[in-house]
XYZ file of C-alpha atoms in Angstrom:
611
model
C 24.695 1.887 -16.058
C 23.385 2.846 -12.650
C 24.988 1.450 -9.493
C 24.434 -1.102 -6.807
C 25.611 0.282 -3.483
C 26.995 -2.258 -1.074
C 26.120 -2.325 2.592
C 29.706 -1.360 3.419
C 29.443 2.166 4.728
C 25.915 2.690 3.433
C 22.846 3.763 5.362
C 19.994 1.292 5.656
C 16.826 2.442 3.921
C 13.568 1.111 2.557
C 15.464 -0.386 -0.348
C 17.511 -2.702 1.864
C 16.885 -6.390 1.383
C 17.669 -8.703 4.311
C 18.477 -12.335 3.654
C 19.233 -15.076 6.148
C 22.699 -16.182 7.057
C 24.153 -18.944 9.161
C 24.325 -19.220 12.904
C 28.021 -18.370 12.686
C 27.038 -14.847 11.753
C 23.901 -14.602 13.836
C 24.350 -10.870 14.256
C 25.504 -8.118 11.947
C 25.754 -4.453 12.931
C 25.787 -1.675 10.355
C 28.557 0.916 10.445
C 26.221 3.821 9.773
C 23.375 5.352 11.672
C 19.815 4.692 10.501
C 17.695 7.836 10.142
C 14.439 6.434 8.738
C 11.135 5.536 10.352
C 10.952 2.765 12.927
C 10.026 -0.635 11.481
C 10.669 -4.369 11.601
C 12.012 -6.205 8.555
C 11.671 -9.993 8.316
C 13.633 -12.093 5.813
C 12.799 -15.664 4.827
C 14.922 -17.989 2.720
C 13.011 -21.185 1.924
C 15.612 -23.324 0.199
C 15.519 -26.701 -1.503
C 16.580 -28.676 1.551
C 17.101 -26.070 4.292
C 15.411 -22.813 5.327
C 16.322 -19.864 7.543
C 14.923 -16.581 8.835
C 16.348 -13.291 10.073
C 15.030 -9.944 11.256
C 16.064 -6.376 11.942
C 14.459 -3.777 14.190
C 15.191 -0.385 12.636
C 14.676 2.846 14.533
C 15.918 6.397 14.135
C 19.515 7.165 15.142
C 20.352 3.487 15.713
C 23.055 1.309 14.192
C 20.908 -1.474 12.725
C 21.713 -5.111 13.293
C 20.464 -8.234 11.558
C 19.641 -11.149 13.848
C 19.237 -14.779 12.840
C 16.464 -16.925 14.277
C 18.492 -19.609 16.061
C 15.834 -21.401 18.105
C 13.373 -23.706 16.362
C 11.001 -26.361 17.747
C 12.481 -29.837 17.662
C 16.074 -28.662 18.007
C 18.156 -29.458 21.096
C 18.027 -26.480 23.450
C 21.749 -25.821 23.121
C 21.803 -26.327 19.361
C 21.255 -22.750 18.281
C 21.168 -23.717 14.608
C 19.839 -21.115 12.198
C 18.872 -23.659 9.550
C 15.916 -26.030 9.576
C 14.880 -28.677 7.038
C 12.497 -27.479 4.329
C 9.976 -30.161 5.205
C 6.201 -30.198 5.813
C 4.108 -33.196 6.921
C 0.395 -33.495 6.102
C -2.388 -35.694 7.443
C -4.783 -35.411 4.539
C -5.072 -31.651 4.114
C -3.963 -30.851 7.673
C -0.445 -29.588 8.279
C 0.983 -31.794 11.045
C 4.543 -30.528 11.437
C 7.230 -28.419 9.764
C 10.991 -28.130 9.813
C 12.963 -29.972 12.476
C 9.789 -31.328 14.086
C 8.745 -32.949 10.803
C 12.215 -34.468 10.446
C 12.061 -35.839 13.990
C 8.739 -37.535 13.257
C 10.360 -39.182 10.250
C 13.550 -40.231 12.035
C 11.648 -41.646 15.013
C 9.340 -43.700 12.772
C 6.222 -42.142 14.297
C 3.317 -44.603 14.203
C 1.130 -42.135 12.305
C 3.784 -41.458 9.649
C 2.555 -44.210 7.327
C -0.665 -42.322 6.618
C 0.962 -38.898 6.481
C 2.335 -37.231 3.372
C 5.688 -35.485 3.243
C 6.323 -32.337 1.219
C 10.036 -31.824 0.582
C 12.227 -30.080 -2.009
C 9.232 -27.888 -2.882
C 11.558 -25.340 -4.492
C 12.117 -27.774 -7.360
C 8.395 -27.716 -8.177
C 8.568 -23.928 -8.523
C 11.351 -23.661 -11.087
C 10.265 -22.295 -14.500
C 10.359 -24.728 -17.430
C 13.479 -23.039 -18.807
C 15.336 -23.987 -15.614
C 14.055 -27.474 -14.807
C 16.304 -30.517 -15.065
C 14.026 -33.148 -16.609
C 16.288 -35.984 -15.449
C 16.040 -34.999 -11.778
C 13.901 -37.278 -9.604
C 11.738 -34.715 -7.797
C 9.651 -35.966 -4.845
C 5.941 -35.617 -5.725
C 3.705 -33.195 -3.889
C 1.165 -34.643 -1.434
C -2.116 -35.459 -3.175
C -4.389 -32.438 -3.348
C -1.836 -30.055 -1.794
C -0.672 -27.360 -4.269
C 2.806 -25.895 -3.976
C 1.382 -22.508 -2.937
C -0.293 -24.132 0.083
C 2.969 -25.797 1.131
C 4.802 -22.473 0.955
C 2.006 -20.844 2.936
C 2.277 -23.458 5.716
C 6.077 -23.198 5.822
C 5.861 -19.395 5.927
C 3.341 -19.454 8.787
C 5.589 -21.791 10.758
C 8.708 -19.697 10.202
C 6.917 -16.430 10.954
C 5.447 -17.754 14.213
C 8.871 -18.813 15.434
C 10.497 -15.598 14.225
C 7.997 -13.681 16.354
C 8.785 -15.881 19.359
C 12.528 -15.330 18.885
C 12.072 -11.554 18.482
C 9.891 -11.215 21.570
C 12.378 -13.261 23.604
C 15.618 -11.631 22.431
C 14.620 -7.973 21.938
C 13.998 -5.881 25.083
C 10.281 -5.070 25.277
C 10.018 -7.229 22.163
C 6.330 -8.161 22.463
C 5.273 -4.515 22.626
C 7.541 -3.494 19.728
C 6.291 -6.387 17.604
C 2.655 -5.552 18.274
C 3.206 -1.859 17.516
C 4.801 -2.480 14.119
C 3.036 -5.670 13.036
C 0.711 -3.954 10.536
C 3.597 -2.272 8.669
C 6.139 -5.063 8.887
C 8.223 -5.505 5.729
C 9.247 -8.872 4.306
C 12.106 -9.949 2.078
C 12.231 -13.284 0.254
C 15.425 -14.696 -1.261
C 14.832 -16.374 -4.647
C 16.968 -17.990 -7.382
C 18.197 -15.732 -10.203
C 16.226 -17.734 -12.742
C 12.805 -17.231 -11.175
C 10.495 -14.902 -13.042
C 7.304 -13.119 -12.034
C 5.211 -16.284 -12.205
C 7.192 -17.801 -9.328
C 7.243 -14.482 -7.478
C 3.466 -14.270 -7.676
C 3.111 -17.743 -6.151
C 5.319 -16.641 -3.259
C 3.435 -13.357 -2.966
C 0.041 -15.083 -2.801
C 1.343 -17.644 -0.300
C 2.473 -14.771 1.942
C -0.955 -13.137 1.629
C -2.637 -16.453 2.487
C -0.287 -16.789 5.473
C -1.554 -13.450 6.782
C 1.687 -11.512 6.359
C -0.149 -8.561 4.795
C -3.377 -7.821 2.872
C -3.224 -8.117 -0.917
C -3.508 -4.358 -1.492
C -0.307 -3.775 0.519
C 1.793 -6.559 -0.991
C 3.615 -4.217 -3.381
C 4.893 -1.986 -0.589
C 5.581 -4.585 2.113
C 7.134 -7.456 0.149
C 10.527 -7.359 -1.560
C 12.401 -10.045 -3.487
C 16.185 -10.340 -3.605
C 17.953 -12.764 -5.927
C 20.616 -15.171 -4.746
C 23.150 -13.326 -6.872
C 22.415 -9.991 -5.215
C 22.490 -11.521 -1.744
C 25.754 -13.330 -2.355
C 27.805 -10.335 -3.443
C 26.832 -8.516 -0.260
C 27.637 -11.511 1.883
C 31.125 -11.823 0.448
C 31.690 -8.079 0.752
C 30.685 -8.008 4.409
C 32.007 -11.343 5.670
C 35.020 -11.996 3.472
C 38.241 -11.874 5.486
C 40.031 -10.370 2.476
C 38.688 -8.022 -0.189
C 41.650 -7.787 -2.539
C 39.252 -8.539 -5.378
C 37.274 -5.368 -4.689
C 38.814 -2.234 -6.207
C 37.803 0.475 -8.646
C 37.717 -0.990 -12.139
C 37.775 -4.626 -11.014
C 35.329 -7.071 -12.602
C 34.335 -10.174 -10.666
C 31.737 -12.912 -10.842
C 29.734 -14.270 -7.927
C 28.874 -17.970 -8.221
C 26.304 -19.083 -5.633
C 26.124 -22.889 -5.758
C 23.270 -23.836 -3.470
C 20.839 -26.674 -2.932
C 19.041 -26.795 -6.268
C 20.446 -23.963 -8.394
C 23.715 -22.249 -9.154
C 23.205 -18.502 -9.556
C 25.978 -16.465 -11.176
C 26.263 -12.708 -11.613
C 28.991 -10.466 -13.052
C 29.858 -7.095 -11.480
C 32.244 -4.203 -12.113
C 33.301 -1.950 -9.213
C 33.158 1.748 -10.132
C 33.616 3.460 -6.742
C 35.060 2.618 -3.322
C 34.266 5.797 -1.374
C 32.125 6.914 0.311
C 30.200 3.771 -0.695
C 31.243 0.713 -2.651
C 29.393 1.023 -5.966
C 28.939 -1.891 -8.366
C 27.470 -2.198 -11.836
C 25.972 -5.430 -13.077
C 28.110 -6.303 -16.098
C 25.643 -8.574 -17.857
C 22.539 -10.707 -17.528
C 22.850 -13.104 -14.591
C 22.818 -16.879 -15.033
C 20.840 -19.569 -13.227
C 20.980 -23.332 -13.808
C 19.370 -26.207 -11.951
C 22.692 -27.781 -11.111
C 23.763 -27.949 -7.479
C 24.020 -30.182 -4.436
C 20.687 -31.973 -4.803
C 21.568 -32.960 -8.369
C 24.730 -34.728 -7.194
C 22.633 -36.665 -4.673
C 20.153 -37.613 -7.383
C 22.830 -38.897 -9.762
C 24.465 -40.855 -6.950
C 21.085 -42.433 -6.185
C 20.908 -43.698 -9.766
C 24.453 -45.077 -9.505
C 23.622 -46.875 -6.244
C 20.420 -48.370 -7.678
C 22.397 -49.894 -10.529
C 25.237 -51.038 -8.264
C 22.899 -52.660 -5.715
C 20.296 -54.029 -8.119
C 20.979 -57.623 -7.003
C 21.654 -56.826 -3.354
C 19.189 -56.790 -0.471
C 20.427 -53.251 0.169
C 19.112 -52.042 -3.195
C 15.684 -51.147 -1.808
C 14.445 -47.567 -1.641
C 14.865 -47.229 2.128
C 18.531 -48.265 2.192
C 19.456 -46.179 -0.833
C 17.751 -43.185 0.760
C 19.821 -43.727 3.934
C 22.992 -43.927 1.848
C 22.217 -40.690 0.006
C 21.476 -38.881 3.277
C 24.754 -40.082 4.778
C 26.600 -39.158 1.591
C 25.134 -35.642 1.686
C 26.030 -35.092 5.327
C 29.680 -36.134 5.140
C 31.129 -37.913 2.110
C 30.012 -35.376 -0.484
C 31.268 -32.476 1.600
C 34.715 -34.043 2.028
C 35.216 -35.396 -1.491
C 38.119 -33.662 -3.243
C 38.580 -35.961 -6.232
C 41.795 -37.501 -4.945
C 40.765 -40.172 -2.409
C 40.757 -43.630 -4.103
C 38.035 -45.038 -1.809
C 35.128 -43.091 -0.318
C 33.063 -44.531 2.525
C 29.366 -43.895 3.215
C 28.234 -45.051 6.674
C 24.500 -45.723 6.458
C 23.696 -48.705 8.731
C 24.805 -50.946 11.596
C 27.466 -53.589 12.110
C 25.187 -56.393 10.917
C 24.637 -54.816 7.498
C 26.992 -56.829 5.286
C 27.259 -57.599 1.560
C 30.908 -57.797 0.575
C 30.034 -58.497 -3.060
C 29.001 -54.846 -3.434
C 31.445 -53.365 -0.928
C 29.153 -53.155 2.128
C 30.910 -53.976 5.399
C 29.415 -53.254 8.838
C 26.920 -50.699 7.573
C 29.405 -48.907 5.350
C 29.508 -48.939 1.568
C 32.785 -48.161 -0.176
C 32.689 -46.320 -3.480
C 35.602 -45.929 -5.839
C 36.745 -42.444 -6.733
C 35.413 -42.955 -10.263
C 31.916 -43.741 -8.935
C 31.739 -40.528 -6.910
C 33.212 -38.565 -9.811
C 30.389 -39.901 -11.983
C 27.886 -38.255 -9.606
C 29.681 -34.903 -9.682
C 30.624 -34.710 -13.357
C 27.273 -33.913 -15.073
C 26.439 -31.327 -12.418
C 29.811 -29.605 -12.707
C 29.531 -29.589 -16.487
C 26.281 -27.610 -16.212
C 27.781 -25.200 -13.676
C 30.896 -24.613 -15.774
C 28.765 -24.048 -18.878
C 26.736 -21.450 -16.998
C 29.894 -19.653 -15.831
C 31.277 -19.596 -19.365
C 28.041 -18.059 -20.656
C 28.266 -15.472 -17.896
C 31.807 -14.569 -18.964
C 30.983 -14.377 -22.674
C 30.374 -10.620 -22.472
C 33.278 -9.742 -20.178
C 36.061 -11.741 -18.541
C 36.361 -11.258 -14.767
C 39.575 -11.313 -12.802
C 37.941 -13.098 -9.866
C 35.183 -15.660 -9.313
C 33.683 -15.545 -5.811
C 32.409 -19.013 -4.914
C 29.672 -19.105 -2.266
C 26.687 -21.260 -1.259
C 26.331 -24.619 0.445
C 27.547 -26.620 -2.561
C 30.173 -23.927 -3.109
C 31.970 -25.365 -0.078
C 32.654 -28.603 -1.978
C 36.445 -29.119 -2.155
C 36.030 -30.868 -5.497
C 34.016 -28.013 -7.004
C 36.655 -25.535 -5.830
C 39.522 -27.563 -7.270
C 37.767 -28.095 -10.628
C 37.042 -24.394 -11.011
C 40.665 -23.652 -10.143
C 41.840 -26.169 -12.738
C 39.545 -24.806 -15.448
C 39.812 -21.070 -14.862
C 43.021 -20.583 -12.876
C 45.101 -21.059 -16.007
C 43.144 -18.233 -17.638
C 44.254 -15.786 -14.954
C 40.982 -15.972 -13.007
C 41.318 -16.354 -9.242
C 38.725 -18.406 -7.325
C 37.845 -16.610 -4.068
C 35.997 -18.373 -1.235
C 34.628 -17.196 2.100
C 35.204 -19.300 5.186
C 31.635 -19.377 6.466
C 29.363 -22.432 6.722
C 26.547 -20.862 4.705
C 26.927 -18.152 2.113
C 23.988 -15.777 2.406
C 23.952 -12.021 2.645
C 23.135 -10.474 5.995
C 21.714 -7.415 4.289
C 21.730 -5.882 0.838
C 20.881 -2.669 -0.907
C 20.427 -3.237 -4.615
C 19.626 -0.235 -6.769
C 19.532 -1.986 -10.130
C 19.667 -5.188 -12.065
C 19.602 -6.335 -15.668
C 16.145 -7.506 -16.688
C 15.870 -11.205 -17.401
C 12.671 -10.873 -19.440
C 11.200 -8.599 -22.104
C 7.916 -6.786 -21.367
C 5.510 -5.144 -23.755
C 1.991 -5.150 -25.171
C -0.126 -5.894 -28.252
C -0.602 -2.867 -30.544
C -1.940 -1.871 -33.943
C 1.312 -0.579 -35.413
C 2.248 1.406 -38.511
C 2.994 -1.152 -41.223
C 6.659 -1.773 -42.034
C 7.155 -4.105 -44.989
C 10.567 -5.248 -43.727
C 9.153 -6.261 -40.347
C 5.578 -7.179 -41.132
C 5.716 -8.321 -44.760
C 4.665 -11.877 -43.958
C 1.247 -10.507 -42.999
C 0.866 -7.918 -45.751
C -2.578 -9.353 -46.476
C -3.679 -8.141 -43.035
C -2.805 -4.465 -43.619
C -5.650 -1.968 -43.185
C -5.911 1.762 -43.861
C -6.649 3.480 -40.542
C -8.730 6.646 -40.079
C -5.521 8.709 -39.870
C -4.652 7.548 -43.393
C -1.723 5.353 -42.358
C -1.361 1.682 -43.165
C -1.561 -0.268 -39.919
C -1.415 -3.897 -38.891
C -2.762 -5.539 -35.735
C -1.171 -7.767 -33.088
C 2.358 -6.336 -33.253
C 4.433 -6.761 -30.086
C 5.523 -3.341 -28.789
C 8.545 -3.600 -26.455
C 8.634 -1.561 -23.247
C 11.599 -3.096 -21.393
C 13.905 -5.490 -23.252
C 15.756 -8.402 -21.707
C 19.215 -7.263 -20.605
C 18.127 -3.651 -19.974
C 19.644 -2.194 -16.808
C 16.838 -1.160 -14.457
C 17.699 0.963 -11.435
C 15.842 2.878 -8.721
C 13.736 5.547 -10.403
C 13.785 3.817 -13.813
C 10.985 5.061 -16.071
C 9.839 4.277 -19.604
C 6.790 5.843 -21.237
C 5.037 4.473 -24.323
C 2.726 6.817 -26.262
C -0.562 5.433 -27.601
C -3.916 6.730 -28.821
C -7.465 5.691 -29.577
C -9.045 6.814 -32.858
C -12.546 6.555 -34.333
C -14.141 7.747 -37.594
C -16.248 10.900 -37.128
C -18.471 10.819 -40.180
C -21.628 8.917 -39.384
C -20.645 8.368 -35.738
C -21.387 10.259 -32.531
C -18.563 11.318 -30.244
C -17.181 8.216 -28.475
C -17.086 7.858 -24.709
C -14.237 6.383 -22.731
C -14.734 4.486 -19.478
C -12.418 2.042 -17.691
C -9.817 1.160 -20.315
C -7.334 -1.720 -20.229
C -3.890 -2.557 -21.604
C -2.583 -6.121 -21.428
C 1.021 -6.697 -20.306
C 2.999 -9.578 -21.825
C 6.323 -11.201 -20.890
C 8.894 -12.898 -23.144
C 11.954 -14.646 -21.670
C 13.910 -15.453 -24.836
C 16.824 -13.400 -26.138
C 15.287 -12.117 -29.391
C 12.200 -9.894 -29.257
C 9.110 -11.311 -31.021
C 7.580 -9.405 -33.931
C 4.045 -10.520 -33.172
C 2.050 -10.611 -29.967
C -0.541 -12.930 -31.466
C -0.864 -15.443 -34.266
C -3.154 -14.705 -37.197
C -5.848 -16.818 -35.548
C -5.741 -14.591 -32.459
C -3.860 -16.973 -30.144
C -0.790 -15.776 -28.249
C 2.583 -16.157 -29.926
C 4.133 -19.365 -28.490
C 6.405 -18.418 -25.595
C 4.627 -15.127 -24.866
C 2.705 -14.904 -21.592
C 0.018 -12.484 -20.469
C 1.045 -11.523 -16.954
C -1.302 -8.713 -15.915
C -3.684 -5.983 -17.051
C -3.215 -2.249 -16.492
C -6.529 -0.426 -16.001
C -7.638 3.178 -15.476
C -10.844 5.206 -15.656
C -10.336 7.527 -18.642
C -13.855 8.978 -18.586
C -12.414 12.390 -17.659
C -11.120 12.593 -21.246
C -14.678 12.574 -22.597
C -14.923 16.354 -22.164
C -11.772 17.914 -23.601
C -9.498 14.916 -24.080
C -11.156 13.575 -27.235
C -10.302 15.951 -30.070
C -11.058 16.141 -33.791
C -8.235 15.462 -36.262
C -8.220 15.628 -40.066
C -7.184 12.635 -42.161
C -7.152 11.904 -45.912
C -10.633 10.425 -45.627
C -12.093 13.169 -43.471
C -12.276 14.028 -39.806
C -11.852 11.507 -36.988
C -11.844 11.434 -33.202
C -8.567 10.910 -31.323
C -7.618 10.515 -27.627
C -4.007 10.229 -26.432
C -2.775 8.243 -23.430
C 0.456 6.680 -22.168
C 1.657 3.567 -20.407
C 4.396 4.364 -17.880
C 6.656 1.523 -16.702
C 8.676 2.402 -13.594
C 10.803 0.975 -10.814
C 9.993 3.164 -7.791
C 12.772 4.381 -5.523
C 13.345 1.607 -3.031
C 11.094 -0.730 -5.006
C 11.796 -4.306 -5.999
C 9.412 -4.933 -8.909
C 8.494 -3.047 -12.046
C 5.149 -1.249 -12.060
C 2.935 -0.071 -14.906
C 0.135 2.494 -15.006
C -1.937 4.439 -17.503
C -1.343 8.193 -17.806
C -3.209 10.970 -19.621
C -3.532 14.753 -19.644
C -6.572 16.676 -18.476
C -6.365 20.324 -19.564
C -2.582 20.163 -19.561
C -2.272 18.399 -16.197
C -0.799 14.877 -16.116
C -3.106 12.350 -14.481
C -2.451 8.693 -13.809
C -4.257 5.538 -12.826
C -3.300 3.041 -10.121
C 0.053 1.293 -10.413
C 0.018 -2.429 -11.133
C 3.047 -4.503 -10.166
C 4.094 -6.554 -13.172
C 3.538 -10.082 -11.878
C 1.498 -13.006 -13.116
C -2.163 -13.032 -12.175
C -2.990 -15.991 -14.418
């Protein structure tokens, strides 16, 4: 398996991914000199409830630093907070306010708010079906506003304020920004469980926001998973790194706002760079802080059903107060847990409300945590099914929960697994350099394959004798990259194909712009068939893009005559090459062919969903 090289002691390059951190680590300075071309890299992390941005100005012979954006509209001047609410307000189709400003409108009861629509927790609308928690009460999107538009508006807002921060904090910042605006690179942090459908939504939102033109998206936009970001954060900001040594295996559990992302690594080298190998397919479950809030909301609705405080507004205030303090302090031991949500006149002793405070028994709060922790623990156990780690590194906003820490210690400590935490208020990587990961999906195409009775026997009635004399059958799924395959910088896989036509009674065929469809499958076992007998896609298989190239150059010498059992036939060879370019973030595919012995190739297509 090829390595991941940690930021520790490494040189920043095009393959670095920058992800936001907290205001407590508003600046990070690399230990090694940067020798590449001058550029600006912007990182955005649009989370379930909170968002953040960071940037780095890289120039030759400098020691790069990563700076957090710590000034946002609507914040107190002295606040300096790096995080803003993931919140967008709309008046019809017009974006009224974002972030802290949108929250202030809501808190102040702005007179126009009644006719405005709020977009919050948009990340939950993006999760793939395999990840969604059907029981979670997700706030609806504003009428007529698609999720891509909301991301676009949030991105525009964050980018505008990142520019303002850069131009204010960096000497000669306005000139530097203007000079490098056209080639600015962007990095988006995403959950482990997101596939290329979600990435394409983010990509198109960034294009719509004016970050870059569509034809430059592949080179200027990079995605980094929460798992990748977390391991770099812990490596850089952890006060102790006893868990990091040659041969050690450790898991990183990033419990955030809406998902818990877990990844397993083995350390293979410590000098000159720290080198890690991903030890299995990463895990992602929709079980995190927002789920605890949702379950508590259901508990409060039942508890207050006959109380005047059981209305939506009061329960919402209770959940917000719970999230800000009670949830973060709960350790599973306190018999009574208080949520302060109102004023001194708010009283209903029959349900435990005294002077604007509701008291919940330990068992009631445990009931909110339990189903979420069960999902997280199940995910960790699946992660460890291939290899048992010695350490579990717990990071993320929900990872700070004392109760989550103690439960993981109770469950895994007895198995000789140490739970390691980092004392920072938000667990995000300042910068990462990831050279490989294990694929979470299988990719391939639809082919007319040589018939194999063991594999294709159920469709034996569909077998045909091809012009080359072989028995062939249509709509077989041909795998290019299988789920779980380790893909690193420079990865390449080439699939050989050909076109064939009968010669007798036919003139020489002519090739033009030819196409190959690319399909994605996210289940563990590879499908036998790309399509059903009626021509529809195999359930669960998705067409994600089309690879095209002009093969007309083969019309001269590339189409040759072959001899088969039924006479001569025409044949033209070509290839599909699947690669991960050096410094790239997404797989690419392209058609290749030979012209008079020289390899030619068509344009590369990034494997994302265009449907």
